[in-house]
PDB file of C-alpha atoms in Angstrom:
ATOM      1  CA  TYR C   1      51.246  36.452  72.171  1.00  0.00           C
ATOM      2  CA  SER C   2      53.211  36.965  69.005  1.00  0.00           C
ATOM      3  CA  ILE C   3      51.886  39.347  66.564  1.00  0.00           C
ATOM      4  CA  GLU C   4      51.074  36.510  64.180  1.00  0.00           C
ATOM      5  CA  ARG C   5      49.095  34.736  66.616  1.00  0.00           C
ATOM      6  CA  ASP C   6      47.043  38.030  67.375  1.00  0.00           C
ATOM      7  CA  ASN C   7      46.322  38.962  63.807  1.00  0.00           C
ATOM      8  CA  GLY C   8      45.060  35.271  63.479  1.00  0.00           C
ATOM      9  CA  LYS C   9      42.763  35.514  66.550  1.00  0.00           C
ATOM     10  CA  PHE C  10      41.375  38.928  64.901  1.00  0.00           C
ATOM     11  CA  GLY C  11      41.017  37.011  61.726  1.00  0.00           C
ATOM     12  CA  ASN C  12      38.908  34.504  62.876  1.00  0.00           C
ATOM     13  CA  ILE C  13      36.748  36.861  64.891  1.00  0.00           C
ATOM     14  CA  GLN C  14      36.171  38.857  61.469  1.00  0.00           C
ATOM     15  CA  ASP C  15      35.079  35.621  59.903  1.00  0.00           C
ATOM     16  CA  ILE C  16      32.470  34.550  62.774  1.00  0.00           C
ATOM     17  CA  ILE C  17      30.976  38.256  62.361  1.00  0.00           C
ATOM     18  CA  LYS C  18      30.998  37.806  58.652  1.00  0.00           C
ATOM     19  CA  ARG C  19      29.165  34.289  58.712  1.00  0.00           C
ATOM     20  CA  THR C  20      27.112  35.429  61.450  1.00  0.00           C
ATOM     21  CA  ASN C  21      25.593  38.177  59.206  1.00  0.00           C
ATOM     22  CA  TYR C  22      24.621  35.188  56.932  1.00  0.00           C
ATOM     23  CA  ALA C  23      23.004  33.586  59.070  1.00  0.00           C
ATOM     24  CA  TYR C  24      21.080  36.541  60.481  1.00  0.00           C
ATOM     25  CA  GLU C  25      19.889  37.151  56.608  1.00  0.00           C
ATOM     26  CA  TYR C  26      18.522  33.456  57.206  1.00  0.00           C
ATOM     27  CA  VAL C  27      16.865  34.126  60.426  1.00  0.00           C
ATOM     28  CA  LYS C  28      15.043  37.191  58.835  1.00  0.00           C
ATOM     29  CA  LEU C  29      13.488  35.050  55.972  1.00  0.00           C
ATOM     30  CA  MET C  30      12.236  32.162  58.015  1.00  0.00           C
ATOM     31  CA  GLU C  31      10.498  34.884  59.880  1.00  0.00           C
ATOM     32  CA  PHE C  32       8.543  36.390  56.882  1.00  0.00           C
ATOM     33  CA  PRO C  33       4.828  35.315  56.762  1.00  0.00           C
ATOM     34  CA  ASP C  34       4.127  32.277  54.637  1.00  0.00           C
ATOM     35  CA  ALA C  35       3.038  33.187  51.075  1.00  0.00           C
ATOM     36  CA  ILE C  36       0.314  30.384  50.689  1.00  0.00           C
ATOM     37  CA  HIS C  37      -2.458  29.591  53.026  1.00  0.00           C
ATOM     38  CA  HIS C  38      -1.800  26.866  55.415  1.00  0.00           C
ATOM     39  CA  GLY C  39      -5.106  24.754  56.401  1.00  0.00           C
ATOM     40  CA  THR C  40      -5.578  22.611  59.210  1.00  0.00           C
ATOM     41  CA  LYS C  41      -7.519  19.528  58.114  1.00  0.00           C
ATOM     42  CA  PRO C  42      -5.461  16.205  58.607  1.00  0.00           C
ATOM     43  CA  VAL C  43      -4.331  14.263  55.801  1.00  0.00           C
ATOM     44  CA  THR C  44      -4.904  10.307  55.545  1.00  0.00           C
ATOM     45  CA  HIS C  45      -1.657   8.774  54.088  1.00  0.00           C
ATOM     46  CA  GLY C  46      -2.740   7.880  50.714  1.00  0.00           C
ATOM     47  CA  PRO C  47      -3.989   6.318  47.979  1.00  0.00           C
ATOM     48  CA  HIS C  48      -5.804   9.843  46.888  1.00  0.00           C
ATOM     49  CA  VAL C  49      -7.527  11.060  44.126  1.00  0.00           C
ATOM     50  CA  PHE C  50      -6.752  14.683  42.532  1.00  0.00           C
ATOM     51  CA  GLU C  51      -8.907  16.818  40.443  1.00  0.00           C
ATOM     52  CA  PHE C  52      -7.879  20.032  38.803  1.00  0.00           C
ATOM     53  CA  LYS C  53     -11.126  22.001  37.698  1.00  0.00           C
ATOM     54  CA  ASP C  54     -10.448  25.128  35.631  1.00  0.00           C
ATOM     55  CA  VAL C  55      -7.173  25.854  37.041  1.00  0.00           C
ATOM     56  CA  GLU C  56      -5.228  28.795  35.993  1.00  0.00           C
ATOM     57  CA  PHE C  57      -1.773  30.160  36.780  1.00  0.00           C
ATOM     58  CA  THR C  58       0.368  33.110  36.388  1.00  0.00           C
ATOM     59  CA  TYR C  59       3.631  33.535  37.964  1.00  0.00           C
ATOM     60  CA  PRO C  60       4.320  36.561  40.373  1.00  0.00           C
ATOM     61  CA  GLY C  61       5.332  39.576  38.124  1.00  0.00           C
ATOM     62  CA  SER C  62       4.062  38.229  34.884  1.00  0.00           C
ATOM     63  CA  GLU C  63       1.054  38.717  32.905  1.00  0.00           C
ATOM     64  CA  VAL C  64       1.259  35.559  30.839  1.00  0.00           C
ATOM     65  CA  LYS C  65      -1.165  32.885  31.846  1.00  0.00           C
ATOM     66  CA  VAL C  66       0.967  29.703  31.895  1.00  0.00           C
ATOM     67  CA  LEU C  67      -2.044  27.531  32.786  1.00  0.00           C
ATOM     68  CA  LYS C  68      -5.164  28.422  30.751  1.00  0.00           C
ATOM     69  CA  GLY C  69      -8.332  26.516  32.536  1.00  0.00           C
ATOM     70  CA  VAL C  70      -6.950  22.916  33.052  1.00  0.00           C
ATOM     71  CA  ASN C  71      -9.294  20.276  33.942  1.00  0.00           C
ATOM     72  CA  LEU C  72      -8.065  16.847  34.593  1.00  0.00           C
ATOM     73  CA  LYS C  73      -8.589  13.846  37.142  1.00  0.00           C
ATOM     74  CA  ILE C  74      -5.839  11.564  38.456  1.00  0.00           C
ATOM     75  CA  GLU C  75      -7.493   8.477  40.040  1.00  0.00           C
ATOM     76  CA  ALA C  76      -5.743   6.843  42.792  1.00  0.00           C
ATOM     77  CA  GLY C  77      -2.892   4.413  41.593  1.00  0.00           C
ATOM     78  CA  GLU C  78      -2.947   5.763  37.920  1.00  0.00           C
ATOM     79  CA  HIS C  79       0.274   6.368  36.277  1.00  0.00           C
ATOM     80  CA  LEU C  80      -0.195   9.687  34.203  1.00  0.00           C
ATOM     81  CA  SER C  81       2.630  10.800  31.756  1.00  0.00           C
ATOM     82  CA  VAL C  82       2.484  14.424  31.045  1.00  0.00           C
ATOM     83  CA  VAL C  83       4.296  15.607  27.705  1.00  0.00           C
ATOM     84  CA  GLY C  84       4.373  18.882  25.561  1.00  0.00           C
ATOM     85  CA  LEU C  85       6.562  21.034  24.051  1.00  0.00           C
ATOM     86  CA  ASN C  86       9.000  23.472  26.310  1.00  0.00           C
ATOM     87  CA  GLY C  87       6.657  26.445  27.764  1.00  0.00           C
ATOM     88  CA  ALA C  88       3.600  24.286  27.650  1.00  0.00           C
ATOM     89  CA  GLY C  89       3.007  24.463  31.237  1.00  0.00           C
ATOM     90  CA  LYS C  90       3.954  20.739  32.377  1.00  0.00           C
ATOM     91  CA  THR C  91       6.533  21.580  35.229  1.00  0.00           C
ATOM     92  CA  THR C  92       4.174  24.159  36.234  1.00  0.00           C
ATOM     93  CA  PHE C  93       1.263  21.738  36.615  1.00  0.00           C
ATOM     94  CA  VAL C  94       2.961  19.799  38.906  1.00  0.00           C
ATOM     95  CA  LYS C  95       4.027  22.214  40.993  1.00  0.00           C
ATOM     96  CA  LEU C  96       0.855  23.401  41.555  1.00  0.00           C
ATOM     97  CA  LEU C  97      -0.075  19.709  42.406  1.00  0.00           C
ATOM     98  CA  CYS C  98       2.789  19.806  45.324  1.00  0.00           C
ATOM     99  CA  ARG C  99       1.569  22.922  46.373  1.00  0.00           C
ATOM    100  CA  LEU C 100       4.916  24.935  45.672  1.00  0.00           C
ATOM    101  CA  TYR C 101       2.297  27.481  44.362  1.00  0.00           C
ATOM    102  CA  ASP C 102      -1.372  28.083  44.533  1.00  0.00           C
ATOM    103  CA  PRO C 103      -3.525  28.478  41.394  1.00  0.00           C
ATOM    104  CA  THR C 104      -4.229  31.967  40.184  1.00  0.00           C
ATOM    105  CA  SER C 105      -7.983  30.696  40.100  1.00  0.00           C
ATOM    106  CA  GLY C 106      -9.807  27.556  39.816  1.00  0.00           C
ATOM    107  CA  VAL C 107      -9.210  24.735  42.422  1.00  0.00           C
ATOM    108  CA  ILE C 108      -7.306  21.727  42.956  1.00  0.00           C
ATOM    109  CA  LEU C 109      -9.314  18.841  45.060  1.00  0.00           C
ATOM    110  CA  MET C 110      -7.732  15.822  46.865  1.00  0.00           C
ATOM    111  CA  ASP C 111     -10.450  13.364  47.675  1.00  0.00           C
ATOM    112  CA  GLY C 112     -13.125  16.027  46.834  1.00  0.00           C
ATOM    113  CA  ILE C 113     -11.517  18.623  49.227  1.00  0.00           C
ATOM    114  CA  ASP C 114      -9.869  21.977  48.447  1.00  0.00           C
ATOM    115  CA  ILE C 115      -6.145  21.031  48.866  1.00  0.00           C
ATOM    116  CA  ARG C 116      -5.612  24.785  50.466  1.00  0.00           C
ATOM    117  CA  GLU C 117      -7.783  23.324  53.424  1.00  0.00           C
ATOM    118  CA  TYR C 118      -5.206  20.246  54.332  1.00  0.00           C
ATOM    119  CA  ASP C 119      -2.210  20.742  56.810  1.00  0.00           C
ATOM    120  CA  TYR C 120       0.683  21.982  54.604  1.00  0.00           C
ATOM    121  CA  ASP C 121       3.250  19.645  56.073  1.00  0.00           C
ATOM    122  CA  ALA C 122       1.292  16.728  56.147  1.00  0.00           C
ATOM    123  CA  TYR C 123       0.134  17.281  52.458  1.00  0.00           C
ATOM    124  CA  MET C 124       3.744  17.646  51.662  1.00  0.00           C
ATOM    125  CA  ARG C 125       4.502  14.134  52.964  1.00  0.00           C
ATOM    126  CA  GLU C 126       1.860  12.634  50.564  1.00  0.00           C
ATOM    127  CA  PHE C 127       4.456  13.333  47.784  1.00  0.00           C
ATOM    128  CA  ALA C 128       8.031  12.517  46.620  1.00  0.00           C
ATOM    129  CA  PRO C 129       9.040  14.439  43.660  1.00  0.00           C
ATOM    130  CA  VAL C 130      12.258  14.366  41.858  1.00  0.00           C
ATOM    131  CA  PHE C 131      12.560  17.666  39.949  1.00  0.00           C
ATOM    132  CA  GLN C 132      15.122  18.612  37.409  1.00  0.00           C
ATOM    133  CA  ASP C 133      17.132  20.366  39.544  1.00  0.00           C
ATOM    134  CA  PHE C 134      17.625  17.868  42.615  1.00  0.00           C
ATOM    135  CA  LYS C 135      20.453  18.061  44.749  1.00  0.00           C
ATOM    136  CA  LEU C 136      22.557  15.605  46.437  1.00  0.00           C
ATOM    137  CA  PHE C 137      24.307  16.257  49.620  1.00  0.00           C
ATOM    138  CA  ALA C 138      28.093  15.275  50.598  1.00  0.00           C
ATOM    139  CA  PHE C 139      26.890  12.621  52.732  1.00  0.00           C
ATOM    140  CA  THR C 140      27.219   8.822  52.431  1.00  0.00           C
ATOM    141  CA  MET C 141      25.421   7.019  49.478  1.00  0.00           C
ATOM    142  CA  GLU C 142      22.869   5.601  52.231  1.00  0.00           C
ATOM    143  CA  GLU C 143      22.516   9.039  53.899  1.00  0.00           C
ATOM    144  CA  ASN C 144      21.513  10.707  50.573  1.00  0.00           C
ATOM    145  CA  ILE C 145      18.853   8.136  49.843  1.00  0.00           C
ATOM    146  CA  THR C 146      17.304   7.920  53.759  1.00  0.00           C
ATOM    147  CA  LEU C 147      18.133  11.377  54.468  1.00  0.00           C
ATOM    148  CA  GLU C 148      18.810  10.357  58.010  1.00  0.00           C
ATOM    149  CA  ASN C 149      21.781   9.729  60.185  1.00  0.00           C
ATOM    150  CA  ASN C 150      23.973   6.936  59.189  1.00  0.00           C
ATOM    151  CA  ALA C 151      23.794   4.887  62.534  1.00  0.00           C
ATOM    152  CA  LYS C 152      23.861   1.239  61.945  1.00  0.00           C
ATOM    153  CA  ASN C 153      20.264   0.008  61.033  1.00  0.00           C
ATOM    154  CA  GLU C 154      20.143  -3.264  59.918  1.00  0.00           C
ATOM    155  CA  GLU C 155      16.302  -3.081  58.825  1.00  0.00           C
ATOM    156  CA  ARG C 156      16.818   0.261  57.380  1.00  0.00           C
ATOM    157  CA  ARG C 157      20.111  -1.015  55.393  1.00  0.00           C
ATOM    158  CA  ALA C 158      17.863  -3.856  53.841  1.00  0.00           C
ATOM    159  CA  GLU C 159      15.136  -1.427  52.521  1.00  0.00           C
ATOM    160  CA  VAL C 160      18.026   0.876  51.013  1.00  0.00           C
ATOM    161  CA  LEU C 161      19.781  -2.137  49.159  1.00  0.00           C
ATOM    162  CA  GLU C 162      16.172  -3.182  47.667  1.00  0.00           C
ATOM    163  CA  VAL C 163      15.834   0.441  46.459  1.00  0.00           C
ATOM    164  CA  ILE C 164      19.499   0.618  44.933  1.00  0.00           C
ATOM    165  CA  GLU C 165      18.713  -2.588  42.975  1.00  0.00           C
ATOM    166  CA  LYS C 166      15.794  -1.318  41.876  1.00  0.00           C
ATOM    167  CA  VAL C 167      17.162   1.957  40.309  1.00  0.00           C
ATOM    168  CA  GLY C 168      20.197  -0.034  38.875  1.00  0.00           C
ATOM    169  CA  LEU C 169      23.012   0.872  41.383  1.00  0.00           C
ATOM    170  CA  LYS C 170      23.685  -2.408  42.861  1.00  0.00           C
ATOM    171  CA  ASP C 171      26.926  -3.142  40.407  1.00  0.00           C
ATOM    172  CA  LYS C 172      28.281   0.378  41.382  1.00  0.00           C
ATOM    173  CA  ILE C 173      27.629   0.264  45.115  1.00  0.00           C
ATOM    174  CA  ASP C 174      28.884  -3.528  44.732  1.00  0.00           C
ATOM    175  CA  SER C 175      32.226  -2.019  43.423  1.00  0.00           C
ATOM    176  CA  LEU C 176      33.099   0.767  45.895  1.00  0.00           C
ATOM    177  CA  GLU C 177      35.214  -0.536  48.577  1.00  0.00           C
ATOM    178  CA  GLN C 178      32.770   1.098  51.360  1.00  0.00           C
ATOM    179  CA  GLY C 179      29.645   0.062  49.562  1.00  0.00           C
ATOM    180  CA  LEU C 180      26.927   2.301  51.221  1.00  0.00           C
ATOM    181  CA  ASP C 181      28.961   4.120  53.410  1.00  0.00           C
ATOM    182  CA  THR C 182      30.993   5.599  50.408  1.00  0.00           C
ATOM    183  CA  TYR C 183      30.805   9.441  50.882  1.00  0.00           C
ATOM    184  CA  VAL C 184      29.059  11.229  47.560  1.00  0.00           C
ATOM    185  CA  PHE C 185      31.469  14.075  46.312  1.00  0.00           C
ATOM    186  CA  LYS C 186      35.165  14.799  48.092  1.00  0.00           C
ATOM    187  CA  HIS C 187      34.278  17.723  50.227  1.00  0.00           C
ATOM    188  CA  TYR C 188      34.378  15.646  53.757  1.00  0.00           C
ATOM    189  CA  ASP C 189      36.167  12.426  52.483  1.00  0.00           C
ATOM    190  CA  GLU C 190      38.878  12.419  50.164  1.00  0.00           C
ATOM    191  CA  SER C 191      38.078   9.045  49.455  1.00  0.00           C
ATOM    192  CA  GLY C 192      34.432  10.010  48.264  1.00  0.00           C
ATOM    193  CA  ILE C 193      33.386   9.403  44.883  1.00  0.00           C
ATOM    194  CA  GLU C 194      32.235  11.992  41.826  1.00  0.00           C
ATOM    195  CA  PRO C 195      28.975  10.160  40.597  1.00  0.00           C
ATOM    196  CA  SER C 196      28.039  10.635  36.984  1.00  0.00           C
ATOM    197  CA  GLY C 197      24.714  12.360  36.190  1.00  0.00           C
ATOM    198  CA  GLY C 198      23.002   9.174  35.610  1.00  0.00           C
ATOM    199  CA  GLU C 199      24.056   7.580  38.864  1.00  0.00           C
ATOM    200  CA  GLN C 200      23.152  10.870  40.488  1.00  0.00           C
ATOM    201  CA  GLN C 201      19.647  10.608  38.995  1.00  0.00           C
ATOM    202  CA  LYS C 202      19.239   7.258  40.073  1.00  0.00           C
ATOM    203  CA  LEU C 203      20.213   8.103  43.771  1.00  0.00           C
ATOM    204  CA  ALA C 204      17.369  10.794  43.666  1.00  0.00           C
ATOM    205  CA  ILE C 205      14.927   8.407  42.259  1.00  0.00           C
ATOM    206  CA  GLY C 206      15.899   6.050  44.722  1.00  0.00           C
ATOM    207  CA  ARG C 207      15.668   8.535  47.645  1.00  0.00           C
ATOM    208  CA  ALA C 208      11.962   9.387  46.097  1.00  0.00           C
ATOM    209  CA  LEU C 209      11.169   5.667  46.396  1.00  0.00           C
ATOM    210  CA  TYR C 210      12.398   5.002  50.029  1.00  0.00           C
ATOM    211  CA  LYS C 211      10.344   7.700  51.215  1.00  0.00           C
ATOM    212  CA  LYS C 212       7.119   5.652  50.623  1.00  0.00           C
ATOM    213  CA  SER C 213       4.756   8.222  49.851  1.00  0.00           C
ATOM    214  CA  PRO C 214       1.600   7.409  47.678  1.00  0.00           C
ATOM    215  CA  VAL C 215       2.536   9.797  45.348  1.00  0.00           C
ATOM    216  CA  ILE C 216       5.563   9.897  43.311  1.00  0.00           C
ATOM    217  CA  ILE C 217       6.183  12.757  40.877  1.00  0.00           C
ATOM    218  CA  LEU C 218       9.319  12.481  37.956  1.00  0.00           C
ATOM    219  CA  ASP C 219      10.065  15.362  36.461  1.00  0.00           C
ATOM    220  CA  GLU C 220      12.757  14.810  33.622  1.00  0.00           C
ATOM    221  CA  PRO C 221      14.468  12.141  35.887  1.00  0.00           C
ATOM    222  CA  THR C 222      16.034  10.496  33.008  1.00  0.00           C
ATOM    223  CA  ALA C 223      17.340  13.378  31.250  1.00  0.00           C
ATOM    224  CA  ALA C 224      21.072  12.697  32.117  1.00  0.00           C
ATOM    225  CA  LEU C 225      20.641   8.591  30.951  1.00  0.00           C
ATOM    226  CA  ASP C 226      21.723   7.248  27.479  1.00  0.00           C
ATOM    227  CA  PRO C 227      18.403   5.692  25.774  1.00  0.00           C
ATOM    228  CA  VAL C 228      19.286   2.478  26.581  1.00  0.00           C
ATOM    229  CA  ALA C 229      19.559   3.265  30.272  1.00  0.00           C
ATOM    230  CA  GLU C 230      16.455   5.081  30.021  1.00  0.00           C
ATOM    231  CA  TYR C 231      14.343   2.299  28.685  1.00  0.00           C
ATOM    232  CA  GLU C 232      15.455   0.012  31.349  1.00  0.00           C
ATOM    233  CA  ILE C 233      14.361   2.361  33.871  1.00  0.00           C
ATOM    234  CA  TYR C 234      10.805   3.015  32.026  1.00  0.00           C
ATOM    235  CA  ARG C 235      10.669  -0.947  31.626  1.00  0.00           C
ATOM    236  CA  LYS C 236      10.896  -1.210  35.395  1.00  0.00           C
ATOM    237  CA  PHE C 237       8.531   1.541  35.798  1.00  0.00           C
ATOM    238  CA  GLU C 238       5.487  -0.618  37.285  1.00  0.00           C
ATOM    239  CA  GLU C 239       7.860  -2.546  39.780  1.00  0.00           C
ATOM    240  CA  LEU C 240       9.471   0.965  40.672  1.00  0.00           C
ATOM    241  CA  VAL C 241       6.434   2.701  41.280  1.00  0.00           C
ATOM    242  CA  GLY C 242       4.091  -0.290  42.116  1.00  0.00           C
ATOM    243  CA  GLY C 243       0.710   0.917  43.291  1.00  0.00           C
ATOM    244  CA  LYS C 244       1.672   4.532  43.965  1.00  0.00           C
ATOM    245  CA  THR C 245       0.070   7.319  42.189  1.00  0.00           C
ATOM    246  CA  ALA C 246       2.649   8.749  39.785  1.00  0.00           C
ATOM    247  CA  VAL C 247       2.802  11.730  37.542  1.00  0.00           C
ATOM    248  CA  TYR C 248       5.699  11.592  35.221  1.00  0.00           C
ATOM    249  CA  ILE C 249       7.100  14.274  32.729  1.00  0.00           C
ATOM    250  CA  SER C 250       9.253  13.969  29.938  1.00  0.00           C
ATOM    251  CA  HIS C 251      10.279  14.933  26.660  1.00  0.00           C
ATOM    252  CA  ARG C 252      11.342  11.648  25.593  1.00  0.00           C
ATOM    253  CA  LEU C 253       8.004   9.649  24.810  1.00  0.00           C
ATOM    254  CA  SER C 254       9.249   6.102  25.503  1.00  0.00           C
ATOM    255  CA  SER C 255       7.768   6.610  28.967  1.00  0.00           C
ATOM    256  CA  CYS C 256       4.251   7.178  27.749  1.00  0.00           C
ATOM    257  CA  ARG C 257       4.056   3.188  26.931  1.00  0.00           C
ATOM    258  CA  PHE C 258       4.397   2.383  30.560  1.00  0.00           C
ATOM    259  CA  CYS C 259       1.860   4.733  31.624  1.00  0.00           C
ATOM    260  CA  ASP C 260      -2.098   4.399  32.277  1.00  0.00           C
ATOM    261  CA  GLN C 261      -2.932   8.002  30.663  1.00  0.00           C
ATOM    262  CA  ILE C 262      -1.466  10.470  28.685  1.00  0.00           C
ATOM    263  CA  ALA C 263      -2.114  14.114  29.207  1.00  0.00           C
ATOM    264  CA  VAL C 264      -0.729  16.285  26.334  1.00  0.00           C
ATOM    265  CA  PHE C 265      -0.135  19.887  27.300  1.00  0.00           C
ATOM    266  CA  ALA C 266       0.084  22.621  24.521  1.00  0.00           C
ATOM    267  CA  ASP C 267      -0.376  26.470  25.256  1.00  0.00           C
ATOM    268  CA  GLY C 268      -1.622  26.232  28.913  1.00  0.00           C
ATOM    269  CA  VAL C 269      -4.033  23.689  28.439  1.00  0.00           C
ATOM    270  CA  VAL C 270      -4.648  19.695  28.170  1.00  0.00           C
ATOM    271  CA  SER C 271      -4.880  19.449  24.430  1.00  0.00           C
ATOM    272  CA  GLU C 272      -5.017  15.650  24.002  1.00  0.00           C
ATOM    273  CA  TYR C 273      -5.799  13.146  26.593  1.00  0.00           C
ATOM    274  CA  GLY C 274      -5.736   8.958  26.282  1.00  0.00           C
ATOM    275  CA  ASN C 275      -3.354   6.330  26.556  1.00  0.00           C
ATOM    276  CA  HIS C 276      -0.391   5.616  24.068  1.00  0.00           C
ATOM    277  CA  GLU C 277      -2.454   3.448  21.529  1.00  0.00           C
ATOM    278  CA  SER C 278      -5.563   5.909  21.106  1.00  0.00           C
ATOM    279  CA  LEU C 279      -3.203   8.848  20.764  1.00  0.00           C
ATOM    280  CA  VAL C 280      -0.485   7.615  18.847  1.00  0.00           C
ATOM    281  CA  ASN C 281      -3.361   6.990  16.040  1.00  0.00           C
ATOM    282  CA  LYS C 282      -4.855  10.172  16.209  1.00  0.00           C
ATOM    283  CA  GLU C 283      -4.899  11.610  12.894  1.00  0.00           C
ATOM    284  CA  ASN C 284      -2.887  15.180  12.706  1.00  0.00           C
ATOM    285  CA  GLY C 285      -2.607  14.775  16.691  1.00  0.00           C
ATOM    286  CA  ILE C 286       0.117  16.429  18.483  1.00  0.00           C
ATOM    287  CA  TYR C 287       1.228  13.354  20.401  1.00  0.00           C
ATOM    288  CA  ALA C 288       1.159  11.244  17.293  1.00  0.00           C
ATOM    289  CA  GLU C 289       3.646  13.765  15.447  1.00  0.00           C
ATOM    290  CA  MET C 290       5.734  14.063  18.598  1.00  0.00           C
ATOM    291  CA  PHE C 291       6.117  10.311  18.734  1.00  0.00           C
ATOM    292  CA  ALA C 292       6.842   9.747  14.907  1.00  0.00           C
ATOM    293  CA  ALA C 293       9.518  12.779  15.135  1.00  0.00           C
ATOM    294  CA  GLN C 294      11.611  10.842  17.917  1.00  0.00           C
ATOM    295  CA  ALA C 295      10.956   7.251  16.505  1.00  0.00           C
ATOM    296  CA  GLN C 296      12.817   7.966  13.490  1.00  0.00           C
ATOM    297  CA  TYR C 297      15.799   8.230  15.293  1.00  0.00           C
ATOM    298  CA  TYR C 298      15.694   5.010  16.902  1.00  0.00           C
ATOM    299  CA  GLN C 299      14.721   3.072  13.584  1.00  0.00           C
ATOM    300  CA  THR C 300      17.313   1.952  11.215  1.00  0.00           C
ATOM    301  CA  ALA C 301      17.372   2.083   7.500  1.00  0.00           C
TER     302      ALA C 301
END
């Protein structure tokens, strides 16, 4: 062998050792004991009634209570909008609902049973969340929605196309030479596309809808959309979510008019609760003040 060839082989061995060390750290992480309790009770696939009873929560390493005695009931099939200023506890509320954390005190019930008693994986399958920090993969458009191998399946593709149309991506897909087989990003295929922020969010929402879970959670899913595109998503909200239970978090209150109930969080508690009409007409109300402040930017002189 030439010196160059030997050096190349040696370099490859070094690279393998380096990457194996990274993999070992992952193995150690996966062997850590579970941080939260995993129950064993089987879960019946939706719909469900959820109830927060005197729920309080403090993040590990902090002494600040993010939630301070939250009491709230979400009926099966209800569309709930959660609003409030930054730091009011909105995202923490849905993280607890999804069991990403357990309450510091109090209890969350699903169908009258403490959610900690349910099989963890089965409970998680009941939710299709879209969080603010969602990720897309360098897979095809279809694979990003289904999270399955892109083997030819006409029935599945028909479902994907239906979801694509609902979230407003049909024109974009039709404009691509390879359609749903187009790769997202260019990591593995130079002909891949770099979708805009709004297109990425629509793909993420499509992924949640395709999952067919009875509960969908949308945490600021339209933050990268302009107000007109945002309104179109909200206008089709009933069609998109259908009879699913939906919890929706947004700073822009145009979503609230399409929801059954609105929970206004302030200082870690549910300060106001009701529908849009009742809250927008509440004298000196937090929601009424927020709505008026935002509405002025959409009104013409």
